[in-house]
Coordinates of C-alpha atoms in Angstrom, one line a residue:
M1 CA 12.7 -26.5 -11.8
K2 CA 11.4 -23.6 -10.0
S3 CA 13.1 -20.5 -8.3
Q4 CA 12.2 -19.4 -4.7
V5 CA 11.4 -16.2 -6.2
L6 CA 8.6 -17.7 -8.1
R7 CA 7.5 -19.9 -5.0
K8 CA 6.9 -16.6 -3.0
F9 CA 4.9 -14.9 -5.4
E10 CA 2.8 -18.0 -6.5
A11 CA 1.9 -18.2 -2.7
K12 CA 0.7 -14.9 -2.8
L13 CA -1.5 -15.6 -5.6
E14 CA -2.8 -18.6 -4.2
D15 CA -3.7 -16.8 -1.1
M16 CA -5.6 -14.1 -3.3
N17 CA -7.3 -17.0 -5.0
D18 CA -8.4 -18.5 -1.9
Q19 CA -9.6 -15.3 -0.3
L20 CA -11.6 -14.5 -3.5
C21 CA -13.2 -17.9 -3.5
Y22 CA -14.2 -17.3 0.3
F23 CA -15.6 -13.8 -0.7
L24 CA -17.7 -15.4 -3.4
F25 CA -19.0 -18.3 -1.4
S26 CA -19.8 -15.6 1.4
D27 CA -21.5 -13.4 -1.3
V28 CA -23.8 -16.2 -2.5
E29 CA -25.0 -16.8 0.8
V30 CA -25.3 -13.1 1.5
N31 CA -27.3 -12.6 -1.6
K32 CA -29.8 -15.4 -0.2
F33 CA -30.5 -13.5 2.8
F34 CA -31.0 -10.2 0.7
S35 CA -33.6 -12.1 -1.3
Q36 CA -35.5 -13.1 1.6
L37 CA -35.9 -9.7 3.0
T38 CA -39.7 -8.4 2.4
H39 CA -40.9 -5.0 1.3
N40 CA -41.9 -4.4 4.7
V41 CA -38.4 -3.5 5.5
A42 CA -37.3 -2.0 2.2
S43 CA -37.1 1.5 3.7
T44 CA -35.7 0.5 7.0
Y45 CA -32.1 1.5 7.4
T46 CA -29.1 -0.8 8.5
T47 CA -28.6 0.7 11.9
E48 CA -32.4 -0.5 12.7
L49 CA -32.6 -4.0 11.2
F50 CA -28.8 -5.0 12.1
S51 CA -28.7 -2.8 15.5
E52 CA -26.1 -5.5 16.8
N53 CA -24.0 -5.3 13.9
E54 CA -21.0 -3.0 14.9
F55 CA -20.5 -1.7 11.2
S56 CA -24.1 -0.9 10.6
E57 CA -23.8 2.7 11.7
R58 CA -20.8 3.2 9.4
L59 CA -23.0 1.9 6.5
H60 CA -26.3 3.4 7.4
I61 CA -28.1 2.9 4.4
K62 CA -31.7 1.8 3.5
I63 CA -32.2 -2.1 3.1
E64 CA -33.4 -1.7 -0.5
A65 CA -30.0 -0.2 -1.4
L66 CA -28.2 -3.2 -0.2
P67 CA -28.5 -5.3 -3.2
T68 CA -26.7 -2.5 -5.1
F69 CA -24.0 -2.1 -2.6
R70 CA -23.2 -5.7 -3.0
T71 CA -22.6 -5.5 -6.6
K72 CA -20.3 -2.4 -6.2
A73 CA -18.6 -4.3 -3.5
F74 CA -17.9 -7.2 -5.8
H75 CA -16.5 -5.0 -8.7
T76 CA -14.4 -3.0 -6.4
L77 CA -12.8 -6.3 -4.7
V78 CA -12.1 -7.4 -8.6
S79 CA -10.5 -4.3 -9.5
M80 CA -8.3 -4.2 -6.4
S81 CA -7.5 -7.8 -6.9
V82 CA -6.6 -7.4 -10.7
I83 CA -4.2 -4.6 -9.7
A84 CA -2.5 -6.8 -6.9
S85 CA -2.1 -9.8 -9.2
V86 CA -0.2 -7.5 -12.0
E87 CA 1.9 -5.8 -9.2
Y88 CA 2.9 -9.3 -8.0
L89 CA 3.7 -10.1 -11.6
L90 CA 5.8 -7.0 -12.1
S91 CA 7.5 -7.5 -8.7
Y92 CA 8.5 -10.8 -9.5
I93 CA 10.0 -9.8 -12.8
E94 CA 12.1 -7.3 -11.0
E95 CA 13.1 -9.7 -8.3
I96 CA 14.1 -12.6 -10.8
E97 CA 16.2 -10.3 -12.7
E98 CA 17.9 -9.6 -9.7
F99 CA 18.3 -12.9 -8.9
R100 CA 19.7 -13.9 -12.3
A101 CA 22.2 -10.9 -11.9
N102 CA 23.3 -12.1 -8.5
V103 CA 23.7 -15.9 -9.6
K104 CA 25.4 -15.4 -13.0
A105 CA 26.3 -11.6 -13.5
S106 CA 26.6 -10.5 -17.1
F107 CA 26.7 -7.2 -19.1
H108 CA 23.2 -7.3 -20.1
D109 CA 22.0 -6.9 -16.6
A110 CA 22.5 -3.3 -16.8
I111 CA 19.7 -3.0 -19.5
T112 CA 16.6 -0.9 -18.5
D113 CA 13.5 0.2 -20.0
K114 CA 10.5 2.2 -18.8
K115 CA 8.2 -0.7 -19.9
P116 CA 9.1 -3.7 -17.6
E117 CA 8.2 -6.4 -20.2
E118 CA 10.3 -4.6 -22.7
Q119 CA 13.1 -4.6 -20.3
L120 CA 12.7 -8.3 -19.6
K121 CA 12.5 -8.9 -23.4
Q122 CA 15.9 -7.5 -24.0
K123 CA 17.6 -9.4 -21.2
L124 CA 16.0 -12.5 -22.0
S125 CA 16.9 -12.2 -25.6
H126 CA 20.5 -12.0 -24.7
W127 CA 20.6 -14.8 -22.1
L128 CA 18.6 -17.2 -24.4
G129 CA 20.2 -16.4 -27.5
E130 CA 16.8 -15.8 -29.1
D131 CA 13.6 -13.7 -28.6
P132 CA 11.5 -15.1 -25.8
E133 CA 7.7 -16.2 -27.0
S134 CA 6.2 -12.9 -28.3
A135 CA 3.0 -13.9 -26.7
I136 CA 4.3 -13.9 -23.1
I137 CA 5.6 -10.5 -23.5
K138 CA 2.5 -9.0 -25.0
T139 CA 0.4 -10.5 -22.3
I140 CA 2.4 -8.9 -19.6
A141 CA 2.0 -5.6 -21.3
Y142 CA -1.8 -6.3 -21.7
L143 CA -1.9 -6.9 -17.8
R144 CA 0.2 -3.8 -17.0
L145 CA -1.9 -1.5 -19.2
R146 CA -5.2 -3.0 -17.9
R147 CA -3.8 -2.4 -14.4
N148 CA -3.1 0.9 -15.4
H149 CA -6.3 1.8 -16.7
I150 CA -8.0 0.9 -13.4
A151 CA -5.5 2.1 -11.0
H152 CA -5.5 5.8 -12.9
V153 CA -9.2 5.8 -12.9
R154 CA -9.2 6.3 -16.8
E155 CA -12.5 6.8 -18.6
D156 CA -10.8 6.2 -22.0
M157 CA -8.3 3.8 -23.1
S158 CA -4.7 4.9 -23.5
D159 CA -3.0 4.9 -26.9
G160 CA -0.9 2.0 -25.9
Y161 CA -3.8 -0.1 -24.6
R162 CA -5.8 0.9 -27.7
S163 CA -3.0 -0.3 -30.0
L164 CA -2.3 -3.5 -28.5
I165 CA -5.6 -4.8 -28.5
K166 CA -6.3 -3.6 -32.0
N167 CA -2.7 -5.3 -33.1
D168 CA -2.3 -8.4 -30.9
S169 CA -5.5 -9.5 -29.5
N170 CA -5.9 -12.0 -32.0
H171 CA -2.4 -13.3 -31.5
L172 CA -3.0 -13.7 -27.9
N173 CA -6.5 -15.4 -28.1
N174 CA -5.0 -18.0 -30.5
Y175 CA -1.8 -18.4 -28.5
W176 CA -3.7 -19.0 -25.1
A177 CA -6.6 -21.1 -26.6
K178 CA -3.4 -23.7 -27.3
Q179 CA -2.3 -23.7 -23.9
T180 CA -3.6 -25.9 -21.0
T181 CA -4.2 -22.8 -18.9
E182 CA -7.7 -22.5 -17.7
L183 CA -9.0 -19.0 -19.0
N184 CA -12.7 -19.9 -19.4
G185 CA -13.1 -18.0 -22.8
F186 CA -11.2 -15.1 -21.7
D187 CA -11.3 -12.6 -24.7
F188 CA -8.4 -10.1 -25.1
S189 CA -10.2 -8.0 -27.6
Q190 CA -13.0 -6.8 -25.4
Q191 CA -13.1 -3.3 -24.6
S192 CA -15.7 -2.9 -21.7
Y193 CA -13.9 -2.7 -18.6
V194 CA -16.7 -0.9 -16.3
E195 CA -17.7 -4.4 -14.5
F196 CA -16.1 -7.8 -14.4
E197 CA -17.3 -11.4 -14.8
V198 CA -16.4 -13.8 -12.2
N199 CA -14.5 -16.0 -14.8
E200 CA -12.7 -12.9 -16.2
L201 CA -11.4 -12.3 -12.8
F202 CA -9.8 -15.7 -12.5
A203 CA -8.4 -15.7 -15.8
L204 CA -6.6 -12.4 -15.1
I205 CA -4.9 -13.8 -12.0
N206 CA -4.4 -17.0 -14.1
L207 CA -2.4 -15.4 -16.5
S208 CA -0.2 -13.5 -14.0
R209 CA 0.5 -16.8 -12.5
V210 CA 1.5 -18.4 -15.8
C211 CA 3.4 -15.7 -17.1
M212 CA 5.7 -16.0 -14.1
R213 CA 6.1 -19.7 -14.5
K214 CA 7.2 -19.2 -18.1
I215 CA 9.5 -16.6 -17.3
D216 CA 10.9 -18.7 -14.3
S217 CA 11.7 -21.6 -16.7
M218 CA 13.1 -19.4 -19.4
M219 CA 15.4 -17.6 -16.9
L220 CA 16.4 -20.7 -15.0
S221 CA 17.4 -22.4 -18.5
T222 CA 19.9 -19.4 -18.9
I223 CA 22.0 -20.5 -15.7
P224 CA 24.2 -23.7 -15.2
D225 CA 23.3 -25.7 -12.0
E226 CA 26.8 -24.9 -10.7
S227 CA 26.3 -21.3 -10.7
I228 CA 23.0 -21.7 -8.7
A229 CA 24.9 -24.2 -6.3
I230 CA 27.8 -21.7 -5.7
Y231 CA 25.3 -18.7 -5.1
E232 CA 23.6 -20.9 -2.5
L233 CA 26.5 -22.7 -0.7
P234 CA 27.9 -19.9 1.5
N235 CA 24.6 -19.1 2.9
F236 CA 23.8 -22.8 3.3
L237 CA 27.0 -23.6 5.3
A238 CA 26.7 -20.4 7.4
N239 CA 24.0 -22.3 9.4
K240 CA 25.3 -23.1 12.9
R241 CA 23.5 -26.3 13.0
L242 CA 26.0 -27.6 10.5
N243 CA 28.7 -27.0 12.7
G244 CA 30.6 -30.4 13.5
L245 CA 29.1 -32.4 11.1
T246 CA 31.4 -34.6 8.5
V247 CA 31.7 -33.4 4.8
D248 CA 29.4 -36.2 3.9
V249 CA 26.6 -35.3 5.8
K250 CA 26.9 -31.6 4.8
S251 CA 27.2 -32.6 1.2
R252 CA 24.1 -34.9 1.6
K253 CA 22.2 -31.9 3.2
F254 CA 23.4 -29.7 0.7
K255 CA 22.0 -31.8 -2.2
A256 CA 18.7 -32.2 -0.3
F257 CA 18.5 -28.5 0.1
L258 CA 19.1 -27.6 -3.5
Q259 CA 16.4 -30.2 -4.6
Y260 CA 14.0 -28.7 -1.9
Q261 CA 14.6 -25.0 -3.0
Y262 CA 14.6 -25.7 -6.8
G263 CA 13.1 -29.1 -7.3
K264 CA 15.9 -30.7 -9.1
K265 CA 18.9 -32.7 -8.1
M266 CA 22.2 -31.0 -8.7
S267 CA 25.1 -33.5 -9.2
C268 CA 27.6 -30.6 -8.8
A269 CA 26.5 -30.3 -5.0
D270 CA 28.8 -32.9 -3.6
S271 CA 32.3 -31.6 -5.2
L272 CA 31.3 -27.9 -4.3
V273 CA 30.9 -28.8 -0.7
R274 CA 34.2 -30.7 -0.5
E275 CA 36.0 -28.3 -2.4
Y276 CA 34.7 -25.3 -0.3
E277 CA 35.5 -27.1 3.0
K278 CA 38.9 -28.1 1.7
N279 CA 39.7 -24.2 1.3
T280 CA 38.4 -22.9 4.4

């Protein structure tokens, strides 16, 4: 079972992953070209050698400097990608909490905390009746703090970031080593963030994706199918294409709609449609 909130943000991460793969593919080919340039043109400017390239003037550097720019371009792109992937994760958390409040309102919807992972933990603890997996909450904290480290252009680690790595990195490494998620040897304890490795980049994006999936599963487990169906029914029946159709057809279409939206058959769909039609 999967929420539409998750589908939306997963799609964004998939797009990001595809674009990164394209960049890396292109980068390998560009590097081949750079390596073939002879020493005779090392001191030549891009505006001379690439006169037909409309962006050569904007760059306007010597050919010998291109490899350095290529490396910097990679790390800049990686940094921005990490920031974006964590932003998607945090936006997902915000939207899935709002979704839960709309579908099945509770007193605990009003819980707030400056740290989004702590706010999520408190809400889930009440809705689940037990604390969620600590490794998921700590992983979200790690991703948020690493995002902050990059976005705020910090030279030194924040106290919170340093404390998390010191106290929780072993726990996180052990937890994710037992999961089926591909992290390619990613190490939560490392403290060098000037440059990124390719595998590290994909591991960080994958962590955001998997955390979303686990949160989604936990969140949906606290909502009865009937609550979801009741929430979706008014908007579904508001579709003018359903006008004039029999209750049987509407019921069948609503069942298919719910299965498509959430990936699960909901047996309550038929009775809800009939009751709604009867009372309107």
